[in-house]
Short mmCIF file of C-alpha atoms in Angstrom, two decimals:
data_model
loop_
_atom_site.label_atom_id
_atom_site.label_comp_id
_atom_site.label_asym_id
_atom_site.label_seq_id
_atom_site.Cartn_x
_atom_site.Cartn_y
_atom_site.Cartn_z
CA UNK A 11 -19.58 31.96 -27.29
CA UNK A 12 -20.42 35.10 -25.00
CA UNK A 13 -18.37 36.35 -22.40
CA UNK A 14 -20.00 34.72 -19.34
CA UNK A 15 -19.39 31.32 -20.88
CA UNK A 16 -16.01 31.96 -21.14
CA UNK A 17 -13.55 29.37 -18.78
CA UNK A 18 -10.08 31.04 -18.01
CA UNK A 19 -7.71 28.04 -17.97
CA UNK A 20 -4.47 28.15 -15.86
CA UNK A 21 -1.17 26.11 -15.80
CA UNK A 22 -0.89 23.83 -12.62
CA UNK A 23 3.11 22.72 -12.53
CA UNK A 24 3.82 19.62 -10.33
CA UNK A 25 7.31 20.09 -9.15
CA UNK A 26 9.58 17.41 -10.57
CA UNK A 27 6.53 15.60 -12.30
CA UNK A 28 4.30 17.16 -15.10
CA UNK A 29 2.38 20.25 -15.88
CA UNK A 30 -1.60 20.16 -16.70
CA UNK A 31 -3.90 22.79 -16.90
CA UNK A 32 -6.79 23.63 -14.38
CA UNK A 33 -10.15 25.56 -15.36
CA UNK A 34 -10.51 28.46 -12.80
CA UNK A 35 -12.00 27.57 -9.44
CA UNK A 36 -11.40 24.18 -9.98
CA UNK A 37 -9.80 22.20 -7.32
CA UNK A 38 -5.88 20.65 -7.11
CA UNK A 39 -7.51 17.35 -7.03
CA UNK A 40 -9.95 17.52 -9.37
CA UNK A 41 -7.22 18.96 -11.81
CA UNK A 42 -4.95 15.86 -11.32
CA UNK A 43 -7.65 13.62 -11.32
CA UNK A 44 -8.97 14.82 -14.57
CA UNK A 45 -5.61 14.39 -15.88
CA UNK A 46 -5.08 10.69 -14.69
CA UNK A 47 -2.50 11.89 -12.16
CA UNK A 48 -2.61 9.32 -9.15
CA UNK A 49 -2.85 11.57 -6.52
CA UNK A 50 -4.47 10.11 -2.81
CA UNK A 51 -7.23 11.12 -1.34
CA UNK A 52 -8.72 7.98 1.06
CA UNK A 53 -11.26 10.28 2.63
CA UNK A 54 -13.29 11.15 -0.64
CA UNK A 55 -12.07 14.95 -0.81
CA UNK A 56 -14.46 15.50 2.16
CA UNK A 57 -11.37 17.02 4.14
CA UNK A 58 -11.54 14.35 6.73
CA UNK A 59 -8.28 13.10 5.73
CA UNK A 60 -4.31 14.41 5.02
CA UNK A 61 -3.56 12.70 2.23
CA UNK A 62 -3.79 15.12 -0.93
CA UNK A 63 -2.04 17.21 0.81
CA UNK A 64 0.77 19.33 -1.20
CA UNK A 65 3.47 22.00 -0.93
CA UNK A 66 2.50 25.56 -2.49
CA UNK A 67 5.61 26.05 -3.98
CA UNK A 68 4.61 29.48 -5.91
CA UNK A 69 1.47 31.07 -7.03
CA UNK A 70 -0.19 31.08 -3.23
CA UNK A 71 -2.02 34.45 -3.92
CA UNK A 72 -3.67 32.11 -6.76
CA UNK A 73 -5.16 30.03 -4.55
CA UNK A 74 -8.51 30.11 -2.87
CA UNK A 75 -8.37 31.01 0.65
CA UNK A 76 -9.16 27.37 3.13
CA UNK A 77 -12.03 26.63 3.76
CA UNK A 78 -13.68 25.99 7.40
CA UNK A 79 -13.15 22.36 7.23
CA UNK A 80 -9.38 22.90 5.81
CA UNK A 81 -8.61 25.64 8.65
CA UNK A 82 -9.63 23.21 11.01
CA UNK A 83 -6.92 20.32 9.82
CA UNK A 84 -4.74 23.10 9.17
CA UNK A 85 -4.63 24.20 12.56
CA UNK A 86 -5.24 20.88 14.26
CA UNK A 87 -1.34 19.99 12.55
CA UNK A 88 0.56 22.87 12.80
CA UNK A 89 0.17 23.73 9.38
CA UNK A 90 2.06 26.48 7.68
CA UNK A 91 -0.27 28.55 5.31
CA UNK A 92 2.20 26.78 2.18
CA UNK A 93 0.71 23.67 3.17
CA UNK A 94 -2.59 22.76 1.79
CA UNK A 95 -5.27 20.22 1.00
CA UNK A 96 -5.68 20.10 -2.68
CA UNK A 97 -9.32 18.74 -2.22
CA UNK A 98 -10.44 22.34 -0.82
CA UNK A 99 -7.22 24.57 -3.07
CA UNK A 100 -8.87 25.98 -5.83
CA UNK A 101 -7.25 27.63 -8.85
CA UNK A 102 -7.38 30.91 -9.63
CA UNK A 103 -4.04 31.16 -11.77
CA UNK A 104 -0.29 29.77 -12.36
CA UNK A 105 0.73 27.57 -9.57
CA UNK A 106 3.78 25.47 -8.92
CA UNK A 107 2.92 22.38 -6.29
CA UNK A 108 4.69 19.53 -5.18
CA UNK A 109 2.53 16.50 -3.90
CA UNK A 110 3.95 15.40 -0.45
CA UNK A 111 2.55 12.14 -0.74
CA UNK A 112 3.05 9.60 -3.40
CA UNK A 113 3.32 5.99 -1.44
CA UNK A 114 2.35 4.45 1.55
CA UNK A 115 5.55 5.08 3.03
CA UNK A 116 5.04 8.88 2.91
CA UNK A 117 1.82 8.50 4.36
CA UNK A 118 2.43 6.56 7.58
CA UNK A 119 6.40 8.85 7.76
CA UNK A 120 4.36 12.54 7.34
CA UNK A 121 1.90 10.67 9.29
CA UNK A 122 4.08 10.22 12.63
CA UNK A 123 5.79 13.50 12.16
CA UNK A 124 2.36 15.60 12.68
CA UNK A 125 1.45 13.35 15.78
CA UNK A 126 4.82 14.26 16.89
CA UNK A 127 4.28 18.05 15.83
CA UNK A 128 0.84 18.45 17.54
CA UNK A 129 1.89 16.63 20.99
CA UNK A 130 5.20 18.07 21.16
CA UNK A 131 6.65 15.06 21.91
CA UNK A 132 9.63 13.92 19.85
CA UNK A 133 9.75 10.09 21.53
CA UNK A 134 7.39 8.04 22.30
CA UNK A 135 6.83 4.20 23.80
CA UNK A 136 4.26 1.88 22.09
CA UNK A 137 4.39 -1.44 21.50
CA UNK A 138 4.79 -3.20 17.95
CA UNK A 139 5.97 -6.11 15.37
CA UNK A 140 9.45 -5.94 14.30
CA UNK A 141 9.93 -8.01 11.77
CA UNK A 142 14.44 -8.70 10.22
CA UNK A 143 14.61 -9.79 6.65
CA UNK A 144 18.02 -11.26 5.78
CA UNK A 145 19.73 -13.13 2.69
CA UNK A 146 21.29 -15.78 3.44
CA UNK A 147 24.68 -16.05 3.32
CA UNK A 148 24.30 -13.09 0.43
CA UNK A 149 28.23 -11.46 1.24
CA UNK A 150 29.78 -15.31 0.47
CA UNK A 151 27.83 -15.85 -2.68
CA UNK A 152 28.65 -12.62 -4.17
CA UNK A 153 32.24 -12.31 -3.49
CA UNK A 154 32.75 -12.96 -6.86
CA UNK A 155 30.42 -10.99 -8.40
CA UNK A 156 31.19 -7.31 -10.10
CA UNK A 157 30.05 -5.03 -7.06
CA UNK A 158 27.71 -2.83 -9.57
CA UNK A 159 25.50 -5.63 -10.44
CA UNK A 160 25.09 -7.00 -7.15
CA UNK A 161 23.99 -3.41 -6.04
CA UNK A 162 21.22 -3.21 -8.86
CA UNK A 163 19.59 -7.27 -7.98
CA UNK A 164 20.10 -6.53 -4.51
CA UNK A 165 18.01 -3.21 -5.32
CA UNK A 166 15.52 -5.25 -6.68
CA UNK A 167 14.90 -7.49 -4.23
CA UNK A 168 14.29 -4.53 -1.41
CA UNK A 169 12.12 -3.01 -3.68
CA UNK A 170 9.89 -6.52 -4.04
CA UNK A 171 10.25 -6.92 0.10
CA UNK A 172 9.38 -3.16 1.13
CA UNK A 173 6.37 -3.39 -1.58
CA UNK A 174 5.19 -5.89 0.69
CA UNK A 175 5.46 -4.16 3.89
CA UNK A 176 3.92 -0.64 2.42
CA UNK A 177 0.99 -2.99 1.16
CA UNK A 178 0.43 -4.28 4.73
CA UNK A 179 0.55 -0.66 6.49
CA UNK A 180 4.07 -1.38 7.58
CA UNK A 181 7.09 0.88 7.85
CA UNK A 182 10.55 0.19 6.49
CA UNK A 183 12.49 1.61 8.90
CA UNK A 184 16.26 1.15 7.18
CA UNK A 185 17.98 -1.26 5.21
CA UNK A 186 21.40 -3.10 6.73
CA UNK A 187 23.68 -4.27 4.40
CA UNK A 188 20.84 -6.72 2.95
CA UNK A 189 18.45 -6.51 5.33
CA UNK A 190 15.62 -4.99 5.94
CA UNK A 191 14.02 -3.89 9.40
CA UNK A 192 10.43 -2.95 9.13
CA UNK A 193 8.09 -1.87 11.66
CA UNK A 194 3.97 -2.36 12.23
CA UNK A 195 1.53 -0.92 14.90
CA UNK A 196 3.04 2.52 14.84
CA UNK A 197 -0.15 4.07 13.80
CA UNK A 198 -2.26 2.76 16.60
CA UNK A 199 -3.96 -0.54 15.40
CA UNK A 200 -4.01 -3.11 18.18
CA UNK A 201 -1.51 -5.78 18.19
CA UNK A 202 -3.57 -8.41 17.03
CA UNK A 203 -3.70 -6.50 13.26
CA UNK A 204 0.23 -5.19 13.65
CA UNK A 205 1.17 -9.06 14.03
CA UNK A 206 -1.06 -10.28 11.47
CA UNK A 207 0.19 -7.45 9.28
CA UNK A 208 3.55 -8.30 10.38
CA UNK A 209 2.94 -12.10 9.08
CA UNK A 210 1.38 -11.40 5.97
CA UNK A 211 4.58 -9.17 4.82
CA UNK A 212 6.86 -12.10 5.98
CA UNK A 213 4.94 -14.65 3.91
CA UNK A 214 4.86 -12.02 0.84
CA UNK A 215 8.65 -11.44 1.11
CA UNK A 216 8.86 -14.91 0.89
CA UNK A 217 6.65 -14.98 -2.24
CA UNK A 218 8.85 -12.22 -3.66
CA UNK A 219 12.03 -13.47 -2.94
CA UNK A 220 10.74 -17.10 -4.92
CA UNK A 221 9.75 -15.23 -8.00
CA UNK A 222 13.14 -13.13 -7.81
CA UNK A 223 15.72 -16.21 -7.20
CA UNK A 224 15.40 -17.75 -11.05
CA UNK A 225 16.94 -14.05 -12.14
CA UNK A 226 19.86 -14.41 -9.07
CA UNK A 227 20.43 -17.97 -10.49
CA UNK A 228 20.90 -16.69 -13.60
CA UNK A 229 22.32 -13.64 -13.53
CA UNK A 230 24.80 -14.05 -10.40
CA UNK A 231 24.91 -17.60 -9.86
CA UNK A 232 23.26 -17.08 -6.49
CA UNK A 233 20.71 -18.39 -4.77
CA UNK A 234 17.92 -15.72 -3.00
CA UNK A 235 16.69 -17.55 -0.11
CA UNK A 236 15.71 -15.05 3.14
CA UNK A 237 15.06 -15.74 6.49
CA UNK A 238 12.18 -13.85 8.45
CA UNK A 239 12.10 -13.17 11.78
CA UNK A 240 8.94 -11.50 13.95
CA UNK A 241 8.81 -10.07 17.52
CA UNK A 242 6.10 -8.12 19.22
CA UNK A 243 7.14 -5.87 22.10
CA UNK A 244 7.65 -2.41 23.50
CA UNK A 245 9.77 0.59 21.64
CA UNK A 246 11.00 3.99 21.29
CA UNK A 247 9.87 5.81 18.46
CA UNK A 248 11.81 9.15 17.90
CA UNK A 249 13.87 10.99 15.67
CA UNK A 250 17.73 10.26 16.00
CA UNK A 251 20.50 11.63 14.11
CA UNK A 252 22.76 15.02 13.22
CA UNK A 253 20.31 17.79 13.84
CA UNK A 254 20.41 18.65 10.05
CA UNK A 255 19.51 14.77 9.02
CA UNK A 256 16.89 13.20 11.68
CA UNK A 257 14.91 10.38 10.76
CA UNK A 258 12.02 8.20 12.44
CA UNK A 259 13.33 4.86 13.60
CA UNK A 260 12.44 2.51 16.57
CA UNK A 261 14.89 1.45 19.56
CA UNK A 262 15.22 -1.28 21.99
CA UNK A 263 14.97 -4.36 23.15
CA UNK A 264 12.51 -5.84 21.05
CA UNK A 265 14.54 -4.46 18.08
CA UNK A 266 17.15 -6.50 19.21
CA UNK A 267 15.18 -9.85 19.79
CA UNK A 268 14.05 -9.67 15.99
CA UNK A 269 17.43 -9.48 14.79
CA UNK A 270 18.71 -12.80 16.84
CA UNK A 271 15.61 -14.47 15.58
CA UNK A 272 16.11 -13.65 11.94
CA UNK A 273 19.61 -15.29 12.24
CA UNK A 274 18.24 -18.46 13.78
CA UNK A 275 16.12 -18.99 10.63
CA UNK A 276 19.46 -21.40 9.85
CA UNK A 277 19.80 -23.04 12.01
CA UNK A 278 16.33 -24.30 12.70
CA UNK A 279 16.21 -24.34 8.85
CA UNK A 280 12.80 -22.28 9.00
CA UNK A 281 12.25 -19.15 6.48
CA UNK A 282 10.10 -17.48 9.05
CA UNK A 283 10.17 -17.96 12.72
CA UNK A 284 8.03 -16.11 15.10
CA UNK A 285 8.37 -15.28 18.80
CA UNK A 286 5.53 -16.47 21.52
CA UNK A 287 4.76 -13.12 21.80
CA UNK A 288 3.56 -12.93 18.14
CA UNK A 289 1.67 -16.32 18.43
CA UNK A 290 0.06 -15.10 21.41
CA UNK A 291 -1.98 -12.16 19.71
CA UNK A 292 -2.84 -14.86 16.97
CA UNK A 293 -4.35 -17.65 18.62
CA UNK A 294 -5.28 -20.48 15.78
CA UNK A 295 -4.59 -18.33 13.36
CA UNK A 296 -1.69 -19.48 11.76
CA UNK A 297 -0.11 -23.06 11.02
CA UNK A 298 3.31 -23.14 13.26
CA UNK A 299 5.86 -26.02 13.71
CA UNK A 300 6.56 -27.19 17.20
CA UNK A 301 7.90 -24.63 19.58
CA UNK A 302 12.19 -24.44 20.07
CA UNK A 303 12.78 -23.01 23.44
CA UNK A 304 16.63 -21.47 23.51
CA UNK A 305 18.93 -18.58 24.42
CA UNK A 306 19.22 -16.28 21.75
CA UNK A 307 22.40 -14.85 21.96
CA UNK A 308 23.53 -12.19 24.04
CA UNK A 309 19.62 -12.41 25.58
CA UNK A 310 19.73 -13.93 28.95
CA UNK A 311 16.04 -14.86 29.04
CA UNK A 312 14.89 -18.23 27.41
CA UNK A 313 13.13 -17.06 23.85
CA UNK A 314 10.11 -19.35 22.38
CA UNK A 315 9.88 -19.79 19.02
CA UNK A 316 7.70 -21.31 15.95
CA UNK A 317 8.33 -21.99 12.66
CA UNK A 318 5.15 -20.43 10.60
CA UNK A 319 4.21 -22.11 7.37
CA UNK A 320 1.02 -19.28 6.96
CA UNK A 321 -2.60 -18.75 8.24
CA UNK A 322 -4.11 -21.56 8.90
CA UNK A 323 -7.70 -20.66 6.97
CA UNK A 324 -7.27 -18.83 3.42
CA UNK A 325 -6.32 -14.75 4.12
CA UNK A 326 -8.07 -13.19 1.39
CA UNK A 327 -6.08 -10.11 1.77
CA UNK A 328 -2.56 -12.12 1.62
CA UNK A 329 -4.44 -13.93 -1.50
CA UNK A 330 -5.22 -11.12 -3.69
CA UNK A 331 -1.83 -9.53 -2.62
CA UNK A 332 0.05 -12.52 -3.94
CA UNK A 333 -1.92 -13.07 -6.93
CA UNK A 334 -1.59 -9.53 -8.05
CA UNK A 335 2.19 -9.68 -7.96
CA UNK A 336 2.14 -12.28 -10.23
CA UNK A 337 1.17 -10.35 -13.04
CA UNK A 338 2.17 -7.01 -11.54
CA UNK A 339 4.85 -6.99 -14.70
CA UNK A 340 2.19 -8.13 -17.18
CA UNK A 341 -0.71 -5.57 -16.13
CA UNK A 342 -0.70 -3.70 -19.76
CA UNK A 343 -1.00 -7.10 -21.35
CA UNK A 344 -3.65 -7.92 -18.35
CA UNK A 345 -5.64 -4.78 -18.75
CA UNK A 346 -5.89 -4.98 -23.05
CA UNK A 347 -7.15 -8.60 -22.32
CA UNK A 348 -9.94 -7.53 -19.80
CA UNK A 349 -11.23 -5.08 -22.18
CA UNK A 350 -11.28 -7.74 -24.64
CA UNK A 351 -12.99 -10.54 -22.52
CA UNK A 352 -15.03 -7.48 -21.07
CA UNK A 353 -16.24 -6.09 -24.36
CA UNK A 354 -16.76 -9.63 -25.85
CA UNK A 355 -19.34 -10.83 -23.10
CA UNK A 356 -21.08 -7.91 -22.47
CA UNK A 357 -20.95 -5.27 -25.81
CA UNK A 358 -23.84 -3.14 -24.28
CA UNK A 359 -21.05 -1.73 -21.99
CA UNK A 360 -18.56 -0.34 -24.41
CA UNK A 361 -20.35 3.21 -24.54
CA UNK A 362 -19.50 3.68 -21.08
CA UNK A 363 -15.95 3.54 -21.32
CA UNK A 364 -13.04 5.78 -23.41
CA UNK A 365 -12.98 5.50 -27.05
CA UNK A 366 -8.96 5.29 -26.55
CA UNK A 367 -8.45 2.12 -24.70
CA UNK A 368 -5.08 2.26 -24.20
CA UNK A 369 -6.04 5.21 -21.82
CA UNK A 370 -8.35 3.60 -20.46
CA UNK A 371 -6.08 0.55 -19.81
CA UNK A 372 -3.95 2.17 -17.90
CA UNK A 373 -6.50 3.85 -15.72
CA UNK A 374 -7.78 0.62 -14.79
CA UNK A 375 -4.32 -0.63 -13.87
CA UNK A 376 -3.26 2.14 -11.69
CA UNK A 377 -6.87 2.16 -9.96
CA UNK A 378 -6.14 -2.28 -9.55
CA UNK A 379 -2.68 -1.34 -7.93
CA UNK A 380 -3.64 1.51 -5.57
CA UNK A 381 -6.73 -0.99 -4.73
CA UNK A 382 -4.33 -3.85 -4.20
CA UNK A 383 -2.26 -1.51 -1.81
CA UNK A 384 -5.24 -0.40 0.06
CA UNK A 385 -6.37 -3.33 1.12
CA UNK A 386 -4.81 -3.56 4.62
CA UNK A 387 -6.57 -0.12 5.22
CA UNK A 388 -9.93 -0.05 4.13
CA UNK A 389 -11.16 2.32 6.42
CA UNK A 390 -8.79 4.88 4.89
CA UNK A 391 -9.70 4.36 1.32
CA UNK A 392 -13.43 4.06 2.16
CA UNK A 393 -14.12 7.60 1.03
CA UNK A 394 -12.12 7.27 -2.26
CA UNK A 395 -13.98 4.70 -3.12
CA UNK A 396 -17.10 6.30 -2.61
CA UNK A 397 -16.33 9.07 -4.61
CA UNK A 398 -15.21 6.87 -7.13
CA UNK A 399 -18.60 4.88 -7.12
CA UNK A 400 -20.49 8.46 -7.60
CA UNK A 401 -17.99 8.77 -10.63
CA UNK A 402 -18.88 5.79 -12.04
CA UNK A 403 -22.94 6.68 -11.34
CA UNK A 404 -22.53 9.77 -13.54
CA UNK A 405 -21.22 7.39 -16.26
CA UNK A 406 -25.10 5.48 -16.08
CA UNK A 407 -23.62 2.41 -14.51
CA UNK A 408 -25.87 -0.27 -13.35
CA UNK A 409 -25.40 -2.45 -10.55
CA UNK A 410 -25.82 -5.38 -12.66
CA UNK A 411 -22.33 -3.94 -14.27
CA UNK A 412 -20.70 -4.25 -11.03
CA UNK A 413 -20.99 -8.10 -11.67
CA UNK A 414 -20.29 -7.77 -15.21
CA UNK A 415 -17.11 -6.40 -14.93
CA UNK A 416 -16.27 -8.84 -11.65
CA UNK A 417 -16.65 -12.61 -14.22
CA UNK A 418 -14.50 -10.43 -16.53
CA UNK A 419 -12.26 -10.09 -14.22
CA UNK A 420 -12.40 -13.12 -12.84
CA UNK A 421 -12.21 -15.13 -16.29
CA UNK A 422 -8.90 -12.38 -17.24
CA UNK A 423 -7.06 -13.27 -13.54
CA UNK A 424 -7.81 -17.11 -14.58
CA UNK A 425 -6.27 -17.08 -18.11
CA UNK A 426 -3.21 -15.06 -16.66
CA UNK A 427 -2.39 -17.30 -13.43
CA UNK A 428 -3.45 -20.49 -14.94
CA UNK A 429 -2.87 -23.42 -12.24
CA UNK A 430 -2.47 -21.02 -9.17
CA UNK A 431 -5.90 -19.73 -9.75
CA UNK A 432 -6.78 -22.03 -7.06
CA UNK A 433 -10.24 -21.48 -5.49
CA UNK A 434 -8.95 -20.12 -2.55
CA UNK A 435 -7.75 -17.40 -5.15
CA UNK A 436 -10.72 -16.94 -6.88
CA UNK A 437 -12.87 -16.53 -3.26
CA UNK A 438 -10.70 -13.90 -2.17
CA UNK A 439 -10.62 -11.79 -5.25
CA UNK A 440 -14.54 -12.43 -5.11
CA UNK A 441 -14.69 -11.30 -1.55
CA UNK A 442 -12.33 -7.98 -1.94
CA UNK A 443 -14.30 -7.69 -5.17
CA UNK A 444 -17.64 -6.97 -2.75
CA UNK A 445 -16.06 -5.22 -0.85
CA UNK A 446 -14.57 -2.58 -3.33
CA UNK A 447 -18.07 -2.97 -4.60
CA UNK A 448 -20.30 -2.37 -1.81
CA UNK A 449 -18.46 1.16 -0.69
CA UNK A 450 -18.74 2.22 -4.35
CA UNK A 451 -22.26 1.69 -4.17
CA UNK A 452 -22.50 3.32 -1.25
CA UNK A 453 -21.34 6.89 -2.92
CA UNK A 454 -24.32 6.43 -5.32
CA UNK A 455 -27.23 8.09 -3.38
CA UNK A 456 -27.78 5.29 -1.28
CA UNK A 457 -27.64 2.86 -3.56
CA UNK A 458 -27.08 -0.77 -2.01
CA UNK A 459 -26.64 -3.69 -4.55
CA UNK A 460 -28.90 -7.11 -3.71
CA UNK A 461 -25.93 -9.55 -1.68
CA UNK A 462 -23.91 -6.36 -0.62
CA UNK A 463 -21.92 -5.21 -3.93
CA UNK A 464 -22.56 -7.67 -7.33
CA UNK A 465 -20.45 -10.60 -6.68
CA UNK A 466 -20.39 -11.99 -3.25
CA UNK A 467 -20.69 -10.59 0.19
CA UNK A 468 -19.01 -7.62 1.83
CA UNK A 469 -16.17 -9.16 3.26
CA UNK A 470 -14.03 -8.09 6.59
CA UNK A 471 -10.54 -7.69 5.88
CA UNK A 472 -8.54 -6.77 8.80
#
């Protein structure tokens, strides 16, 4: 090998994570990707998004100087120069980084803090869903109970309720004894999508809290049964606290109103209950009980409510959400058994994948649950998936083997949900499935498969 074709390799250190190595002038993204790190980036690495952003923790002088596009979000957010995007950072020897975002939570949180940053406004008023999640009568079942144990299932069931809420572009704004107060709409979308969004977490936390309550029962002698209540309305979003300890959280009113309607889940003996004001931005979307008019308590006003029992046509998004959960503790087990269904149907396409299929498992599992968690914001993970369609065009895929890999799929999500692959199921994993589809397509050259993406239409999730 001569001189010239020599590649100086450098040591990349994620604070707190791992460290890989990065061939020189290659970027912070494509060194994580090549090493299977998750690491976001909705936009594509076309610097039209924030998301890979990370924290130049030492080495800056080793990295690249930004580039026009980067200057321009750099400057647009206040950026220090130890901030950058690792789709435009390239290497050029040791660095220590720490990724600033690694869930939906730190998205929409680092998200709000730049709006605030570049406005110069720490408070604002807009108008969202608040939606109270409570356990009912949770402090007289566990009175019993050692106080460690009812910490770590109590920690399991907010993790199972805020999964929800990240997956449907929510934010959990705290957790009160055992409830949780979430927010949606902060990020602009109109209030029909923050009150459907608002819904579909309430009908998911009821999901999770079903598949939980067999461990309670058996572990605590409890039962997990929450109540879920929804109100759309006017806010303050700000920072309050001790100078030192700030944190984003919404006041007012409609807070308020959420609260008493979570707690009248009992006595109208309804799991979710939402105000008019909800219904209102949903018309016919959802199947409701008849309407209770009362006086919450310490509300003068007379407050409308409805039990909800869910959407009234099949949500495809809610669908695929649910479904995936199921086996979200099984998805090793799922992922060895596509392969295997995969490989058995169609042979021809075992060249194109890793000789090592455990690796390859688990890339396909981490790429089904960022997927899965994307799906309430498709216009953010449009360019990822673009980029990962040109990926998968420098691997010689075919369009046919988008549909290929869809009935394999489809025939693996059967086996491993048995009865509740109903066909309302199986029609929305076939309609996010063309979706996913069609933008991947879209990053090969122009490519457009016949029927918009291999298996089924393009669908519209909003």
């Amino acid at each position: 090998m001569s001189h010239s074709e020599i590649v100086m390799v450098h040591k990349v250190t994620y604070f707190h994570e791992v460290a890989i190595e990065a061939a020189d002038g290659q970027t912070l993204l494509d060194a994580s990707i090549k090493n299977r790190i998750p690491h976001h980036h909705q936009c594509g690495a076309l610097a039209r998004c924030t998301t890979c952003r990370v924290q130049i923790l030492d080495g800056l002088s080793h990295v690249s100087a930004r580039t026009h596009l980067e200057e321009r979000v750099a400057s647009e957010r206040g950026w220090d120069e130890f901030t950058r995007l690792a789709c435009q950072a390239k290497v050029h020897g040791n660095v220590v980084a720490r990724r600033l975002l690694q869930s939906p939570q730190d998205v929409i949180v680092l998200d709000l803090e730049e709006r605030n940053a570049v406005s110069g406004v720490e408070e604002r008023e807009l108008e969202v869903a608040v939606l109270f999640c409570d356990i009912r009568n949770f402090t007289g079942q566990t009175e019993k109970s050692l106080p460690y144990d009812v910490v770590y299932y109590l920690n399991g069931h907010f993790a199972a309720a805020a999964e929800v809420v990240l997956n449907n572009n929510g934010l959990v704004d705290k957790y009160i004894g055992d409830g949780i107060l979430a927010v949606f709409g902060i990020r602009g979308e109109s209030p029909e999508v923050a009150c459907r969004n608002a819904v579909r977490a309430a009908i998911g936390m009821q999901d999770a809290a079903r598949r939980l309550s067999p461990v309670f029962e058996r572990d605590l002698n409890i039962s997990l049964r929450i109540g879920v209540g929804v109100h759309f309305g006017p806010v303050i979003l700000g920072r309050v606290g001790h100078p030192g300890k700030r944190q984003i959280t919404v006041i007012g009113n409609t807070v308020n109103t959420a609260s008493r309607i979570e707690r009248m889940t009992k006595e109208l003996d309804a799991p979710i209950l939402l105000s008019d004001s909800v219904v209102t931005h949903l018309p016919g979307a959802l199947r409701l009980g008849p309407a209770t008019r009362l006086q919450l308590r310490g509300k003068s006003e007379v407050a409308e409510l409805c039990r909800c029992d869910g959407f009234s046509k099949p949500d495809p998004v809610l669908l695929v959400q649910s479904s995936f959960n199921q086996i979200a503790t099984r998805l090793i087990a799922f992922g060895n058994r596509f392969y295997a269904i995969l490989f058995d149907h169609y042979p021809e396409l075992r060249p194109l994948f890793a000789d090592d299929i455990n690796v390859q498992t688990r890339m396909l599992t981490s790429m089904l649950s960022s997927l899965v968690k994307g799906l309430n914001r498709t216009p953010e993970i449009s360019g990822g998936l673009r980029a990962l369609g040109r990926r998968h065009d420098a691997y010689q895929a075919t369009l046919a083997d988008y549909s290929k890999v869809a009935n394999a799929l489809l025939l693996t999500l059967e086996e491993f949900l048995g009865e509740d692959f109903t066909t309302d199921v199986r029609d929305a994993w076939i309609a996010v499935y063309g979706t996913i589809s069609s933008l991947m397509i879209e990053g090969t050259e122009g490519r457009r498969a016949p029927g918009g993406g291999g298996l089924g239409s393009r669908a519209v999730l909003n």
